[in-house]
XYZ file of C-alpha atoms in Angstrom:
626
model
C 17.333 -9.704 -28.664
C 20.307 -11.202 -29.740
C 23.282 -13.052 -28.127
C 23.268 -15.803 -25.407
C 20.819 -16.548 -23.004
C 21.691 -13.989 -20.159
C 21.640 -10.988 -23.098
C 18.362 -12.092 -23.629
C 17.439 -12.192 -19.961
C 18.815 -8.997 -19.459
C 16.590 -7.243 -22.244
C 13.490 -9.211 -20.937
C 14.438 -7.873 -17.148
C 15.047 -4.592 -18.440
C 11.904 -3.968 -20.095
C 9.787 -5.636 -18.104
C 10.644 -4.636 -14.687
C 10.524 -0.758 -16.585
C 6.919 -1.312 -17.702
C 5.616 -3.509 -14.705
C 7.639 -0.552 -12.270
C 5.523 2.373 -13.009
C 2.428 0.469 -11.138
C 4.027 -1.499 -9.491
C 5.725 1.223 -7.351
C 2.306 2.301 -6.130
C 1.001 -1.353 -5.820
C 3.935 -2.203 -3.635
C 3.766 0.805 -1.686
C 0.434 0.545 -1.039
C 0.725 -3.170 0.142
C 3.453 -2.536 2.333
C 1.039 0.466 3.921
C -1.852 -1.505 3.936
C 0.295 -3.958 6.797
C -1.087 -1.193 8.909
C -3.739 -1.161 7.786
C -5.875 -1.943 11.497
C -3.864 1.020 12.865
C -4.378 3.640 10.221
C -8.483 3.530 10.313
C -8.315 3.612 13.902
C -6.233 7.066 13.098
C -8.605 7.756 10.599
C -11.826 7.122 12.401
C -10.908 9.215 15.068
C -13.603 8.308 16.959
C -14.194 10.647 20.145
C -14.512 9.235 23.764
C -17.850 7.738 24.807
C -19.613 10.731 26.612
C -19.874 10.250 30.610
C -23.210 7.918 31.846
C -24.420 7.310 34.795
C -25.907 3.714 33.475
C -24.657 0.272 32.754
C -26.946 -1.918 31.620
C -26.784 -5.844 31.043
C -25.156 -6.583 27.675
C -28.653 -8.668 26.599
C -30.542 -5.179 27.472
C -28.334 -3.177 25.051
C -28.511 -5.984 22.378
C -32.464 -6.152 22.620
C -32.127 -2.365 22.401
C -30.154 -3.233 19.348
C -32.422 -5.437 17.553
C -35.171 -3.055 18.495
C -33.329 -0.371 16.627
C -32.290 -2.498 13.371
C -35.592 -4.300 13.445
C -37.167 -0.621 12.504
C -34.990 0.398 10.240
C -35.885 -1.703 7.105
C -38.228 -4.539 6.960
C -36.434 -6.872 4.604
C -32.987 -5.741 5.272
C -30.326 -8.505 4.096
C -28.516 -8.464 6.609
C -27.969 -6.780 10.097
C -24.300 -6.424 11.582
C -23.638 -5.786 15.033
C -19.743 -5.116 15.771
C -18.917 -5.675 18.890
C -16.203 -3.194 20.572
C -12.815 -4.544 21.335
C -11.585 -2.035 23.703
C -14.632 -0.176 26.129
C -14.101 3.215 25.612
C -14.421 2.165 21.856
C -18.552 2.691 20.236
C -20.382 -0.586 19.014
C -21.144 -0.431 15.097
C -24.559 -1.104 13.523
C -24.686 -2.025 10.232
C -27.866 -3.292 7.900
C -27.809 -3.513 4.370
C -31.508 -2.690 2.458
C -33.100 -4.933 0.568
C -32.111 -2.358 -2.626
C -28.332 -3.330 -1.578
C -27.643 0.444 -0.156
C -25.101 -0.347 3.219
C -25.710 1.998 6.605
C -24.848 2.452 9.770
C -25.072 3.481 13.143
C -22.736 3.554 16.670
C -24.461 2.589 19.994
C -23.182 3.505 23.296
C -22.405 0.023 24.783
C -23.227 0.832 28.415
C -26.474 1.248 27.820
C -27.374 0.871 24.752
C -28.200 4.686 23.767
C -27.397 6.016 20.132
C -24.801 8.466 19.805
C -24.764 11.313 17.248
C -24.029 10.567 13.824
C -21.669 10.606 12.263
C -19.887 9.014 15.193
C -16.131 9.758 13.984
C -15.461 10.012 10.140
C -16.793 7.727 7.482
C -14.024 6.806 5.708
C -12.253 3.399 4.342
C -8.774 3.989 6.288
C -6.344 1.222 5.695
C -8.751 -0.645 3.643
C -7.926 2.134 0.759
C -4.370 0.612 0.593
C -5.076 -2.554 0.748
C -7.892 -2.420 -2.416
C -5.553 0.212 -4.204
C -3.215 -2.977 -3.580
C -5.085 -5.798 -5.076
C -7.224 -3.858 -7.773
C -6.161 0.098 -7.951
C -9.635 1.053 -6.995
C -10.639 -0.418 -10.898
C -12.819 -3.094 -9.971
C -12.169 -6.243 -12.749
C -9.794 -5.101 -14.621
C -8.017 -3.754 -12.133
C -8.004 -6.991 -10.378
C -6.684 -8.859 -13.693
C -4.028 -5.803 -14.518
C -2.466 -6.748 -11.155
C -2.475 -10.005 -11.484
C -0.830 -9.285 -15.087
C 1.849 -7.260 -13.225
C 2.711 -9.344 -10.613
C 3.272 -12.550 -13.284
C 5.657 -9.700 -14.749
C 7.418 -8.932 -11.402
C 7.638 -12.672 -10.961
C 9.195 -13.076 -14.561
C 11.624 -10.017 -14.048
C 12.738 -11.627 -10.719
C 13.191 -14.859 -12.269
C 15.296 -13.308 -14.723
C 17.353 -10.786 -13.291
C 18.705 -13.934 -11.095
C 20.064 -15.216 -14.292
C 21.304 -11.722 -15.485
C 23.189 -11.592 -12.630
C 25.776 -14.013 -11.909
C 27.535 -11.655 -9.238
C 24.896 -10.873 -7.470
C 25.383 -12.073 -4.004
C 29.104 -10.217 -4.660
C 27.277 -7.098 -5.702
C 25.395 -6.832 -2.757
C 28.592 -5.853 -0.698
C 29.332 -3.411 -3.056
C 27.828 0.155 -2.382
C 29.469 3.311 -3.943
C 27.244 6.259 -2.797
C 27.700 9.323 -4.938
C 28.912 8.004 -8.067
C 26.278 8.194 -10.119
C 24.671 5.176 -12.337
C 27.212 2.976 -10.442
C 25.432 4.201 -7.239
C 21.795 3.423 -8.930
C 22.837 0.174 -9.746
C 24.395 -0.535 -6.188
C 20.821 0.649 -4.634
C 19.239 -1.575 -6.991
C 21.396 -4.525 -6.444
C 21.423 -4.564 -2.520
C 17.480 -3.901 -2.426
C 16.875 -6.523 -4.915
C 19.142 -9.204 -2.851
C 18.732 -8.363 0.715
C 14.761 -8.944 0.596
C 14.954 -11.619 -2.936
C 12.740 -13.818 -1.231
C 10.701 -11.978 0.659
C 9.579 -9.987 -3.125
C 9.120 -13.917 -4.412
C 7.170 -15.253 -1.873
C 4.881 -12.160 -2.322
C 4.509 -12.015 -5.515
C 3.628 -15.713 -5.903
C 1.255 -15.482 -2.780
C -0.359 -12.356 -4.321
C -1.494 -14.517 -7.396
C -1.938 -17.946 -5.437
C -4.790 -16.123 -2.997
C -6.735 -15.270 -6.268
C -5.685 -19.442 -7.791
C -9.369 -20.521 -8.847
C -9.968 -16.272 -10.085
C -6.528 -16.107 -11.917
C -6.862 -19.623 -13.345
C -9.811 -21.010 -13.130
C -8.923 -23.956 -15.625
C -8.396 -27.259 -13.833
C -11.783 -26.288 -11.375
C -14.020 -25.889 -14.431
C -12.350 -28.859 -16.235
C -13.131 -31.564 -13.352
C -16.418 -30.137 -11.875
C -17.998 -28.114 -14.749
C -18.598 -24.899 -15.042
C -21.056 -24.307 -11.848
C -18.881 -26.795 -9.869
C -17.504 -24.443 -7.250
C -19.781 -25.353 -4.899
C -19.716 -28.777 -5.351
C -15.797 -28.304 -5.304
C -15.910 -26.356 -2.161
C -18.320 -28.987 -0.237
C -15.918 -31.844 -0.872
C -13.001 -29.325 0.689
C -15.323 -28.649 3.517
C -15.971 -32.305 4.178
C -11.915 -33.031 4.533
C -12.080 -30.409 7.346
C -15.177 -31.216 8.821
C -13.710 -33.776 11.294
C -10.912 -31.186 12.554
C -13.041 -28.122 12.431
C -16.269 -29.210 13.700
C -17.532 -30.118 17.126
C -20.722 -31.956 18.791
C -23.420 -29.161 19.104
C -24.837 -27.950 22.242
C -28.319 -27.373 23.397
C -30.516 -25.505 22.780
C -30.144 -21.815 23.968
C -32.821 -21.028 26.954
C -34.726 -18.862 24.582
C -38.105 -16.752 25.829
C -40.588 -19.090 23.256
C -43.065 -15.775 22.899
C -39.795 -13.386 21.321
C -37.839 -14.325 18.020
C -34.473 -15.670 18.525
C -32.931 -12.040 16.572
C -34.742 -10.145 19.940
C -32.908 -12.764 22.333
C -29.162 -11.965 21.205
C -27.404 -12.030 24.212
C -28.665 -15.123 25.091
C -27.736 -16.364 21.674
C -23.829 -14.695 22.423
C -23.584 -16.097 25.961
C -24.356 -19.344 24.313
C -22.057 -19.133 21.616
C -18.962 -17.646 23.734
C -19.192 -20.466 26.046
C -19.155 -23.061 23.148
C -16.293 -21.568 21.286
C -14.681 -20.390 24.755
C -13.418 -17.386 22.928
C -15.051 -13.686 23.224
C -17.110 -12.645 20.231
C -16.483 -9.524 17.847
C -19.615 -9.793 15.641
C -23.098 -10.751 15.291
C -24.427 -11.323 12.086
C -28.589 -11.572 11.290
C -29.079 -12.625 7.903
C -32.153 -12.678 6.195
C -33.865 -11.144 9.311
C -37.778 -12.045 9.743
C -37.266 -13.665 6.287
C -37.630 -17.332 5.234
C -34.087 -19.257 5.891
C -33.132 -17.131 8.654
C -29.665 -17.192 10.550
C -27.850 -15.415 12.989
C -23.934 -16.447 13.426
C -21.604 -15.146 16.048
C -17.754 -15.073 15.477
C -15.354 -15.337 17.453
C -12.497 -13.184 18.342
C -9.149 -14.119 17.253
C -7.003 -15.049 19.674
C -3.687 -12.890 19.633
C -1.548 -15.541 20.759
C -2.749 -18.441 18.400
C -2.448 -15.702 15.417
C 1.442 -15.794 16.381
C 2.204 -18.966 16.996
C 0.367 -20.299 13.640
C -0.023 -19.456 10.135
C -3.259 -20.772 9.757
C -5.614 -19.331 12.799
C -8.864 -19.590 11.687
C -11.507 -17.667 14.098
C -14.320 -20.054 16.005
C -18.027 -19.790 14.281
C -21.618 -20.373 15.728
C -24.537 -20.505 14.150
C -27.830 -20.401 15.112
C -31.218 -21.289 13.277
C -33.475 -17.884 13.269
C -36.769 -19.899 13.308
C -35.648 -21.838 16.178
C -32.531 -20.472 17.611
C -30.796 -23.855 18.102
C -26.829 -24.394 17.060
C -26.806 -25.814 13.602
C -23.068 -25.672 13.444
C -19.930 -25.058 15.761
C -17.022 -24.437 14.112
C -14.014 -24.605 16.934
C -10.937 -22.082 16.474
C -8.639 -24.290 18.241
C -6.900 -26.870 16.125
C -9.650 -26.343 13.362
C -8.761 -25.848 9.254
C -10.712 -23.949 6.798
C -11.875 -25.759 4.043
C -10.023 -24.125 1.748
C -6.601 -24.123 3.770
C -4.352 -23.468 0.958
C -6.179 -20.457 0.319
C -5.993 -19.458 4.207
C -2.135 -20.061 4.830
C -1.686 -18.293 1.492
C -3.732 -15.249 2.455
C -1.716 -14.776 5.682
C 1.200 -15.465 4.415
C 0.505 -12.576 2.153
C -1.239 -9.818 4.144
C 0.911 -10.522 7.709
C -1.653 -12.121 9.684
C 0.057 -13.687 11.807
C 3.699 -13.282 14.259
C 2.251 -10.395 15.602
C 3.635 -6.385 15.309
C 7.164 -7.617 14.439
C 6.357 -9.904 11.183
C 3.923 -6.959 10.363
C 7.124 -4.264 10.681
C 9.739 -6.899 8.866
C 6.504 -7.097 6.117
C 6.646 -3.038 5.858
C 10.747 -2.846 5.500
C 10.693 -5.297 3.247
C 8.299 -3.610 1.068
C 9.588 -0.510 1.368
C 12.881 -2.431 -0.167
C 10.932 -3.525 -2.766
C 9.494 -0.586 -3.869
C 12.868 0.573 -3.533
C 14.255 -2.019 -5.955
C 11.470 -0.572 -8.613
C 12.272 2.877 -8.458
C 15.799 2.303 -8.442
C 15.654 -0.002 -11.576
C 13.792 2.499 -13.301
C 15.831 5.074 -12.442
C 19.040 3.481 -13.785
C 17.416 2.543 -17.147
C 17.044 6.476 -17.789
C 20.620 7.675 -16.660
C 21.680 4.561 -18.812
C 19.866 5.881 -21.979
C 20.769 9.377 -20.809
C 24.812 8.056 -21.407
C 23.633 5.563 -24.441
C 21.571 7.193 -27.516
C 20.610 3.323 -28.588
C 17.881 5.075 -30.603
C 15.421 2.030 -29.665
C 12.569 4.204 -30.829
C 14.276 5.989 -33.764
C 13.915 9.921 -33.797
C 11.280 9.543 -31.669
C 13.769 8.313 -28.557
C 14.611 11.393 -27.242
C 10.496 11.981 -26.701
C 9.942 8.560 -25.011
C 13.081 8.883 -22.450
C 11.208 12.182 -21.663
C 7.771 10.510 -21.098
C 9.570 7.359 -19.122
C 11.451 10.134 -17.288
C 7.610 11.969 -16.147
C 6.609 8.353 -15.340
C 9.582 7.730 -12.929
C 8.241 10.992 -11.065
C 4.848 10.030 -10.639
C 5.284 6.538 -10.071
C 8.069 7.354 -7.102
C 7.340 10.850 -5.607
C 4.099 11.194 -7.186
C 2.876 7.930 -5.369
C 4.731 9.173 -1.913
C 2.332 12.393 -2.350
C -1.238 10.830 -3.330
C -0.760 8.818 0.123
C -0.134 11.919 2.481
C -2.897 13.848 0.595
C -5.387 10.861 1.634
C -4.259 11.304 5.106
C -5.022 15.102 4.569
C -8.486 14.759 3.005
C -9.219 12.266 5.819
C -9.027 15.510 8.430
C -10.050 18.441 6.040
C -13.089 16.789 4.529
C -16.451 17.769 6.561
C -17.235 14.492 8.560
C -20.698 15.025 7.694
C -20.121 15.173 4.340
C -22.329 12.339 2.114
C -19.900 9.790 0.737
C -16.913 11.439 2.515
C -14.870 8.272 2.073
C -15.286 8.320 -1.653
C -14.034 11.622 -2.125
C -10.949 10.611 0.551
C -9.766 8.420 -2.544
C -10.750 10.630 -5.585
C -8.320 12.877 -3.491
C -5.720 10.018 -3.761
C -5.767 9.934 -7.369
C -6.377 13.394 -8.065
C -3.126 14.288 -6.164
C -1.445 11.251 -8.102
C -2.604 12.618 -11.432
C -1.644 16.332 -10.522
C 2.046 14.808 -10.285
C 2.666 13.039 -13.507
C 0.987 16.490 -14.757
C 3.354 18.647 -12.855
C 6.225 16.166 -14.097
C 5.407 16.240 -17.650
C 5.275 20.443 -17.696
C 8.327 20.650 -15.393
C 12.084 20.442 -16.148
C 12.670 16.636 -14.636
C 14.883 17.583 -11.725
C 12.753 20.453 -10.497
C 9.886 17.759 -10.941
C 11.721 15.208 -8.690
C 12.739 17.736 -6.132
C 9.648 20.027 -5.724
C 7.228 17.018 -5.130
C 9.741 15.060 -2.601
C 9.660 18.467 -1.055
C 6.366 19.133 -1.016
C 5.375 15.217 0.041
C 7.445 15.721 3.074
C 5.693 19.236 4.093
C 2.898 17.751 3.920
C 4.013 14.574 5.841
C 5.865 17.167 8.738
C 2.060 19.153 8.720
C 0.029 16.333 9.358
C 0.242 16.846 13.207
C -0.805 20.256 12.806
C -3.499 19.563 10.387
C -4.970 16.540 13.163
C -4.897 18.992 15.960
C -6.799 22.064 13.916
C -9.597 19.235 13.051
C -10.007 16.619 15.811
C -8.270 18.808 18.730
C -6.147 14.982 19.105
C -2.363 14.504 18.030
C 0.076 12.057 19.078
C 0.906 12.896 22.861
C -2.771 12.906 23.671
C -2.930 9.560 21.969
C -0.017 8.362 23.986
C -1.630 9.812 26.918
C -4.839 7.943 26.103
C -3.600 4.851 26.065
C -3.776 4.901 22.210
C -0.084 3.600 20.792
C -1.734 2.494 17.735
C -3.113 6.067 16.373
C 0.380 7.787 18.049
C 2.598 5.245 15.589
C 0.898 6.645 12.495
C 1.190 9.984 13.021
C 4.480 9.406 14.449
C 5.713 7.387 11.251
C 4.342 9.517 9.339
C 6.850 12.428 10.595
C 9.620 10.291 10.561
C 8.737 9.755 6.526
C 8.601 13.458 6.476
C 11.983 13.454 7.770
C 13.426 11.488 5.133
C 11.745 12.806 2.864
C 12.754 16.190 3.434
C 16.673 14.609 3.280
C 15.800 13.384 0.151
C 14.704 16.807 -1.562
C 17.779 18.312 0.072
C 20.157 15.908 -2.270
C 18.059 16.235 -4.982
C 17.908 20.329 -4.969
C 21.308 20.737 -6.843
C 21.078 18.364 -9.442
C 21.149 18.503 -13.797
C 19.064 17.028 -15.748
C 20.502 15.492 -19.179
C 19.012 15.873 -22.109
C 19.378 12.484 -23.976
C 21.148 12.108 -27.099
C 19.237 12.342 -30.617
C 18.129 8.803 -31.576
C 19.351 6.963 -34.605
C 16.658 6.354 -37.189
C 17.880 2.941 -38.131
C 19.337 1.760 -35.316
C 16.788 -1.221 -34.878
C 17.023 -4.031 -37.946
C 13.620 -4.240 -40.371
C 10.976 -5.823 -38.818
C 12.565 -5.365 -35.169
C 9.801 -3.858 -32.783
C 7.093 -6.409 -34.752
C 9.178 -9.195 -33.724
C 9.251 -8.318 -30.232
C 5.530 -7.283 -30.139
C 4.491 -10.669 -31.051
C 7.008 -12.300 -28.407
C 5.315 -10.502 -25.546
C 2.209 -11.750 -26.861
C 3.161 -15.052 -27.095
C 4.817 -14.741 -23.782
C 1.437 -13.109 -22.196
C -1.261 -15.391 -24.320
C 0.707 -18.646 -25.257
C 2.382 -18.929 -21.418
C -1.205 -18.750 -20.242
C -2.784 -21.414 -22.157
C -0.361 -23.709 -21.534
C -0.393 -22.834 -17.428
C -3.729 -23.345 -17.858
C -3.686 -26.895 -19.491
C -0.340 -27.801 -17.517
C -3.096 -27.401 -14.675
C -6.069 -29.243 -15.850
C -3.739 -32.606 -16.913
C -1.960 -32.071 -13.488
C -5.574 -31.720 -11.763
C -6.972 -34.490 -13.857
C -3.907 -37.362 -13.395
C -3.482 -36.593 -9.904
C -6.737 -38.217 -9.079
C -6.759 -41.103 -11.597
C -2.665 -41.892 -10.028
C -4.141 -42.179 -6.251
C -2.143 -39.226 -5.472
C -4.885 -37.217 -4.063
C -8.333 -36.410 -4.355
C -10.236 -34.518 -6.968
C -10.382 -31.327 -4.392
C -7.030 -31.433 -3.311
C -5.624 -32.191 -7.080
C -7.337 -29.162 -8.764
C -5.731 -27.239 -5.302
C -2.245 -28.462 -6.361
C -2.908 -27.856 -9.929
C -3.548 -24.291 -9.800
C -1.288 -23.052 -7.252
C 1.479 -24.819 -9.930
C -0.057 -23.144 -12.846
C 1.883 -20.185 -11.972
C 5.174 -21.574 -11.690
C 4.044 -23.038 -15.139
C 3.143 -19.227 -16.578
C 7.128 -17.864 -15.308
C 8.944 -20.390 -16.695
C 7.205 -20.254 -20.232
C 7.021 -16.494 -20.656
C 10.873 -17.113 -19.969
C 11.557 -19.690 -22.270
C 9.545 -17.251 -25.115
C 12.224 -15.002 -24.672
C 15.195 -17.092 -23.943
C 14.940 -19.713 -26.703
C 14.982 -19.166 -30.970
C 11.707 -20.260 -32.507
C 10.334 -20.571 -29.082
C 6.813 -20.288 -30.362
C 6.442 -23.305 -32.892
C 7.389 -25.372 -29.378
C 5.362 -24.225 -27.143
C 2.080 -24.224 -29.774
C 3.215 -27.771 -29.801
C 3.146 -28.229 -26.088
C -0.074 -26.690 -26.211
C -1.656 -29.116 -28.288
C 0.190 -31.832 -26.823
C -0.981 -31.263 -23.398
C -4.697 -29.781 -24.619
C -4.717 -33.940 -26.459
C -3.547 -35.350 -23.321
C -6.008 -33.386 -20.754
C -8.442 -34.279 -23.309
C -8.031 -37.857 -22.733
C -6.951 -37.882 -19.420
C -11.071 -36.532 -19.146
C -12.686 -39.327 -21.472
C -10.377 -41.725 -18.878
């Protein structure tokens, strides 16, 4: 890591977009699926039309019909569900959770309130599956920390490859197709600038959604350890002017029957107060002490594309009594926690309506585009380069980096049409069918870094593009052998959203299948033999212990950047304690970049930023005693 300060850049942006890539490809890839994410478990469900009835009874008959059937289903359930359908030839969901935490559910005709055959479509977790693979890869905690960790690397090799390159809006005009690493780096260059910040704003929106998870710092430091609550109340009292309103009366509830029997009384009630149609009823506690039954709101289409922040209206009713003891109004309302909102949406697409969500899902395709190509070029670069980084092991590592390209790139492409696949082929009454949807996932993505570590490399590249688009062109076929639906009878039906995925999908196969084509015909290169001491004494230790500083040392001093910010911002006037450790955190990240790049861009790097530690852990120290 010698030379100036853009040589050191470049081998921080080099190595960490290489190690941060091979997850990141899937991670991106699955957020930029997940956009869809409504669409694809409507696909997935593929729920059949309500049969034919010659009934139609009052919606409060089939929600006492309802109640009737939850209420005898488990006595101290936590909490009963009631999804409401959007569309009428859709099924309404019952859900109930036992008081041993185990989750069911049932569908309900909502004509007349008869049962209908389980399991009413498939089980399964659709676009939800994308959208967890997205935030945690299906690893629960540490998962959710390893992305974080990632994405603070993808922020760091963004920040730096701006400095690496000083042409860069001039390289993204340049595109020579065909030429080999010139072409890689071309690819990489134009992906990188065309969507530059589009890939920032996610990647700092992906870690400020999580702020008091990822750094929970300044919140413990000014309201204790249990203070979240106390924290959030103070939030929710900022709002409460905008967001609340005068409740009504009193439902006209039959005094003989408990309120959870009288629901559509209850809904009428609350869809007149929040003049908004409702999507869900929720009963918690049922027949329990500290009863209540809440009815949300729909959101309303247009508001969710005018705004950013479009909260959904809330009612809530006591279960003992069944009068309103809150109203929270949709229109012109905030959350309480309104970073966290605008943040969210800004992040998952939530609002702008089917054109933001198809500029989201080109723009991550670009990004994961920008991955694969930069990991791409680093191995055609070694390929021309025997640096010998790794002595006479090199050779073996550029062949394992090599297998990891594969099965980060086409090995991710094929562990997402294999869920689609297991969706159809697995039995829909099948017991915990939607599990074994996403052990399919992985067992399809491990199969591929298998097949690309036994494989010659460009056999490996071509023969699972290949078979990733066969399978993508098949899907149709495979829908029609299992459901008897495809995408003309969707189109028929009314149903646009189901045709677009299976029609994407082909049109992925497509591409695909041009890919495999190019790739067919091509030569792997065996790197050259590395050279034993081609690193100085001491070399690889050195650089070990600057990613740890960079990892450990940038954290702690984001973290106590935060708590002095969170703690002066109060004592200056500037804002309140709420609001402060709000600011605080969401800057703490800015505060982790820019240190893990001064670790690598400046000479003795550490000694200064131990001393900014201690500086700042002396002043938030103080600033607390204050």
């Amino acid at each position: 890591m010698k030379g100036g300060l853009r040589q050191r850049m470049s081998w921080l942006h080099t190595w960490f977009g290489l190690v941060c890539a091979w997850l990141l490809c899937l991670i991106f890839l699955a957020g930029s699926i997940s956009v869809f994410r409504a669409p694809i478990s409507r696909w997935m469900t593929a729920e059949p039309a309500l049969p034919a009835t010659s009934a139609a009874l009052p919606q409060e008959t089939v929600l006492a019909a309802a109640s009737r059937f939850l209420a005898g289903q488990e006595a101290n359930a936590r909490f009963w569900r009631i999804e409401l359908p959007a569309e009428p030839e859709q099924a309404m969901r019952l859900v109930w959770r036992t008081a041993a935490g185990a989750t069911h559910e049932a569908a309900m005709d909502p004509r007349d309130g008869a049962l209908l055959p389980q399991p009413w479509g498939r089980k399964t977790e659709g676009g939800r599956h994308f959208m967890t693979l997205h935030y945690t890869l299906h690893a629960g905690t540490f998962g959710f920390w390893l992305v974080g960790l990632l994405t603070m690397g993808m922020l760091a090799a963004l920040l730096s490859g701006i400095v690496v390159h000083k042409r860069i809006f001039k390289d993204f005009f340049t595109f020579r197709p065909g030429r080999g690493q010139r072409a890689w780096l071309d690819g990489h260059n134009a992906s990188a600038v065309l969507t530059l910040p589009f890939q920032l704003m996610i990647a700092y929106t992906g870690l400020a959604i999580f702020y008091t998870s990822y750094m929970p710092g300044p919140l413990r430091a000014v309201y204790g350890e249990q203070g979240a609550a106390r924290w959030q109340a103070e939030l929710a009292e900022r709002a409460s002017q905008a967001g609340s309103a005068a409740l009504p009366a009193r439902p006209p509830l039959d005094a003989s029957l408990p309120a959870r029997q009288q629901l559509g009384v209850l809904l009428h009630a609350a869809q007149a107060a929040l003049a908004s149609p409702a999507r869900m009823i929720m009963v918690e506690r049922p027949g329990q002490p500290r009863e209540r039954i809440s009815v949300y709101g729909r959101p309303d289409a247009a508001m969710a594309i005018r705004q950013i922040s479009s909260p959904t209206g809330r009612a809530v009713f006591d279960g003992a009594t069944g009068a309103f003891s809150s109203l929270h109004l949709a229109a012109g309302s905030q959350p309480a926690d309104a970073a966290h909102e605008v943040m969210e949406r800004l992040h998952v697409a939530s609002y702008g309506g089917w054109t933001i969500k198809w500029l989201y899902f080109i723009c991550g395709l670009a990004g994961t585009l920008m991955m694969a190509t930069g990991a791409v070029l680093y191995t055609i670069k070694r390929r021309n380069k025997g640096l010998g980084e790794f002595g006479a092991g090199t050779p073996a590592f550029y062949r394992i980096a090599e297998s990891l390209n594969v099965a980060a790139i086409a090995g991710a492409c094929l562990a997402c049409i294999v869920y689609f696949h297991a969706n159809r082929f697995i039995p829909a009454a099948q017991p915990g069918r939607d599990a074994w949807e996403i052990t399919a996932f992985f067992l399809a993505w491990l199969a591929s870094l298998t097949h690309a570590c036994v494989r010659p490399l460009q056999r490996a590249w071509f023969e699972q593009f290949a078979c990733a688009a066969l399978l993508c062109l098949l899907l149709p076929a495979t829908n029609v052998l299992t459901t008897r639906q495809h995408a003309l009878a969707y189109a028929r039906a009314g149903d646009w959203q189901a045709a677009m995925v299976e029609s994407t999908i082909m049109v992925f196969g497509g591409l695909l299948a041009v890919l495999a084509w190019r790739l067919r015909a091509g030569a792997w290169t065996v790197p050259r033999p590395g050279r034993t001491a081609a690193a100085p004494r001491g070399y690889r230790w050195r650089v070990l212990g600057r990613v740890l500083c960079a990892v450990t040392g940038g954290y702690a001093l984001a973290t106590v950047g935060a708590i002095v910010l969170a703690r002066a911002l109060p004592l200056g006037g500037l804002a309140s304690p709420a609001i402060g450790v709000v600011v605080a955190s969401l800057l703490s990240f800015l505060i982790y970049a820019v240190a893990a790049l001064w670790v690598f861009a400046a000479p003795g790097a550490w000694r200064w930023l131990l001393a900014c530690i201690a500086g700042l852990t002396a002043l938030a120290w103080t600033l607390g005693a204050a």
